[in-house]
Amino acid sequence: DAGITQSPRYKITETGRQVTLMCHQTWSHSYMFWYRQDLGHGLRLIYYSAAADITDKGEVPDGYVVSRSKTENFPLTLESATRSQTSVYFCASSDGYEQYFGPGTRLTVT
Amino acid sequence: GQQLNQSPQSMFIQEGEDVSMNCTSSSIFNTWLWYKQDPGEGPVLLIALYKAGELTSNGRLTAQFGITRKDSFLNISASIPSDVGIYFCAGQRISGGSNYKLTFGKGTLLTVNP
């Protein structure tokens, strides 16, 4: 299917576990982004990527790792999940100006 | 980080009424984007603005890029119940290596009473 997809849509994990959130886009956009959305904070940028093998930190990168070996995929890994990482995570892709968002992953860390 | 001031924070209106919301910043932006987010979904791009003074429509939605480049406005005419949701503004400022990052407003929660 065309567009941007995220998986899983819902995830419950325990503190200390490693979790990977997947993001896939079919537009061949160069830019991809990971955000988290929390009440009171709005959308905050975690990491972004300008192209395959090029990534950079955003506003709140601590505790997260990203990779981008292929243009279409941009996975986000929580190396050791903490309760403060309970949030809704959105992936987005861009052709340079307009960003398009995925449906989100709701992550709960218990 | 830099923030956009989006107002109002929430609106409760009757079906059929017009709605206005705006975003302001102390910095200049080169691009303004407006998104709508429904519960449990990701933000959906409504309108993109690229030039100061630009006025762009998308159905009942009209957005303007402020002439000072520091603000943008979104109007919704003749609101309907499906307009309910959170509306976000986002600005993009060309700056060194961070050309394509967006700065987001906190959102306007719109409730439409049928």
XYZ file of C-alpha atoms in Angstrom:
224
model
C 0.000 0.000 0.000
C 1.195 3.491 -0.749
C 1.961 5.869 2.088
C 3.569 5.587 5.463
C 2.904 2.749 7.881
C 3.908 2.018 11.448
C 3.995 -1.218 13.378
C 2.923 -2.278 15.841
C 0.007 0.100 16.433
C -0.118 -0.817 20.124
C 2.592 -2.213 22.352
C 2.844 -2.963 26.057
C 6.278 -3.754 27.426
C 8.058 -3.955 30.739
C 10.661 -1.615 32.139
C 14.142 -2.580 30.984
C 13.094 -4.417 27.845
C 14.278 -3.474 24.377
C 11.537 -2.397 21.992
C 11.699 -1.569 18.293
C 9.060 0.482 16.518
C 8.935 0.126 12.764
C 8.264 2.759 10.118
C 7.962 2.194 6.375
C 7.224 4.678 3.580
C 6.609 4.018 -0.090
C 7.150 7.544 -1.475
C 10.966 7.331 -1.604
C 11.106 10.479 0.520
C 14.628 11.404 1.564
C 13.682 12.704 4.994
C 12.193 10.691 7.826
C 11.397 11.691 11.382
C 10.395 10.204 14.724
C 8.239 12.189 17.160
C 6.663 11.479 20.471
C 3.401 13.083 21.516
C 2.558 13.653 25.155
C -0.125 15.727 26.844
C 1.233 19.126 27.666
C 4.267 18.761 25.428
C 2.811 18.422 21.966
C 4.928 16.821 19.272
C 8.623 16.524 20.102
C 11.272 15.403 17.647
C 13.337 12.412 18.745
C 15.523 11.695 15.713
C 15.514 12.487 12.036
C 17.258 11.239 8.922
C 18.140 13.127 5.766
C 18.962 9.994 3.753
C 19.978 6.375 4.165
C 22.824 6.092 6.674
C 22.442 9.752 7.750
C 20.720 10.355 11.069
C 20.755 13.124 13.641
C 19.377 13.880 17.081
C 16.270 15.905 17.655
C 14.968 17.531 20.796
C 14.582 14.420 23.011
C 16.969 11.662 21.794
C 18.081 10.164 25.121
C 17.193 6.482 25.490
C 16.475 6.012 21.778
C 18.477 4.617 18.886
C 17.708 4.822 15.175
C 19.109 3.356 12.007
C 18.370 3.806 8.339
C 19.993 1.243 6.105
C 17.268 1.593 3.442
C 15.506 4.758 2.286
C 12.061 3.333 2.983
C 12.609 2.118 6.561
C 13.394 4.046 9.736
C 13.146 1.892 12.867
C 13.234 3.405 16.354
C 14.662 1.318 19.200
C 14.231 1.879 22.909
C 17.291 0.151 24.268
C 16.009 -0.241 27.833
C 12.455 1.008 28.125
C 11.492 3.274 31.023
C 8.047 4.380 32.219
C 8.808 7.923 31.039
C 8.885 6.550 27.497
C 5.203 5.674 27.655
C 3.846 7.794 24.821
C 2.400 7.856 21.338
C 5.127 7.672 18.707
C 4.721 9.067 15.204
C 6.906 8.530 12.218
C 6.854 11.059 9.374
C 8.466 11.394 5.981
C 9.109 14.425 3.809
C 10.046 15.428 0.306
C 11.809 18.429 1.804
C 8.959 20.665 2.936
C 5.664 18.873 3.534
C 5.781 16.188 6.211
C 3.374 13.266 6.149
C 2.680 11.313 9.305
C 2.040 7.660 9.985
C -0.878 6.446 12.130
C 1.211 6.181 15.295
C 2.260 3.540 17.802
C 0.841 3.729 21.306
C 3.534 2.399 23.646
C 2.947 1.618 27.301
C 5.885 0.753 29.545
C 4.838 -0.959 32.785
C 13.421 24.411 21.887
C 11.633 27.053 19.917
C 7.848 27.102 20.275
C 5.014 28.484 18.285
C 2.223 30.239 20.162
C -1.005 28.737 18.912
C -4.363 30.109 19.975
C -6.914 29.491 21.095
C -6.066 26.319 22.989
C -9.624 25.080 22.598
C -12.891 26.124 20.985
C -16.444 24.940 21.468
C -18.738 26.069 18.654
C -22.102 25.348 17.113
C -22.408 23.573 13.793
C -22.467 26.073 10.963
C -20.280 28.657 12.678
C -16.970 29.863 11.272
C -13.734 29.185 13.129
C -10.465 31.087 13.264
C -7.191 30.087 14.854
C -3.662 31.390 14.563
C -0.002 30.789 15.277
C 2.630 33.363 16.078
C 6.360 33.222 16.527
C 9.196 35.538 17.412
C 11.153 34.073 14.492
C 10.653 34.158 10.762
C 9.507 31.009 8.989
C 9.842 30.098 5.329
C 7.010 27.570 5.298
C 3.822 27.186 7.322
C 1.869 23.946 7.505
C -1.513 23.207 9.061
C -2.456 19.723 10.257
C -5.546 18.081 11.718
C -5.382 15.152 14.104
C -8.342 12.912 14.851
C -8.365 10.828 18.054
C -6.098 7.797 17.771
C -4.697 8.880 14.410
C -1.663 10.686 13.076
C -1.734 14.351 11.994
C -3.003 14.858 8.460
C -1.667 17.709 6.353
C -4.404 20.185 5.426
C -2.639 23.143 3.853
C 0.945 24.169 3.061
C 2.006 27.806 2.623
C 5.283 28.905 1.036
C 5.160 32.666 0.437
C 4.561 35.621 2.711
C 1.034 36.920 2.155
C -0.061 33.693 0.445
C -3.720 32.767 0.897
C -4.607 29.145 0.156
C -7.903 27.281 0.346
C -8.769 23.616 0.676
C -12.551 23.250 0.565
C -13.979 25.066 3.575
C -10.495 25.689 4.961
C -8.500 28.824 4.220
C -5.019 29.542 5.543
C -2.781 32.560 5.223
C 0.966 33.056 5.537
C 1.421 36.281 7.480
C 3.136 39.140 5.721
C 5.758 39.405 8.477
C 6.563 35.672 8.091
C 6.044 35.324 11.853
C 2.436 34.198 11.853
C -0.197 32.154 10.087
C -3.972 31.861 10.285
C -6.453 29.069 9.609
C -10.142 29.656 9.044
C -12.841 27.016 8.775
C -16.146 28.133 7.328
C -19.545 26.614 8.055
C -18.241 24.047 10.534
C -19.626 20.514 10.552
C -19.352 17.779 13.199
C -16.500 15.993 11.396
C -14.348 19.103 11.837
C -13.857 17.996 15.438
C -10.214 17.332 16.249
C -6.932 18.983 17.128
C -5.474 21.451 14.659
C -1.719 22.033 14.661
C 0.353 24.682 12.990
C 3.964 24.000 12.071
C 6.667 26.308 10.834
C 9.844 25.538 8.968
C 12.846 27.813 9.090
C 15.747 27.372 6.706
C 18.738 27.242 9.005
C 22.026 25.529 8.265
C 21.799 21.743 8.385
C 18.331 21.625 9.931
C 16.461 22.800 6.875
C 13.674 20.275 7.091
C 12.765 20.166 10.747
C 9.427 21.594 11.795
C 8.475 23.568 14.884
C 4.958 22.756 16.079
C 2.315 24.678 17.969
C 0.621 22.980 20.927
C -2.631 22.613 19.021
C -6.195 23.927 19.055
C -8.866 21.466 20.203
C -12.042 22.071 18.225
C -15.397 20.767 19.397
C -18.463 21.205 17.208
C -21.898 20.932 18.766
C -24.436 19.530 16.244
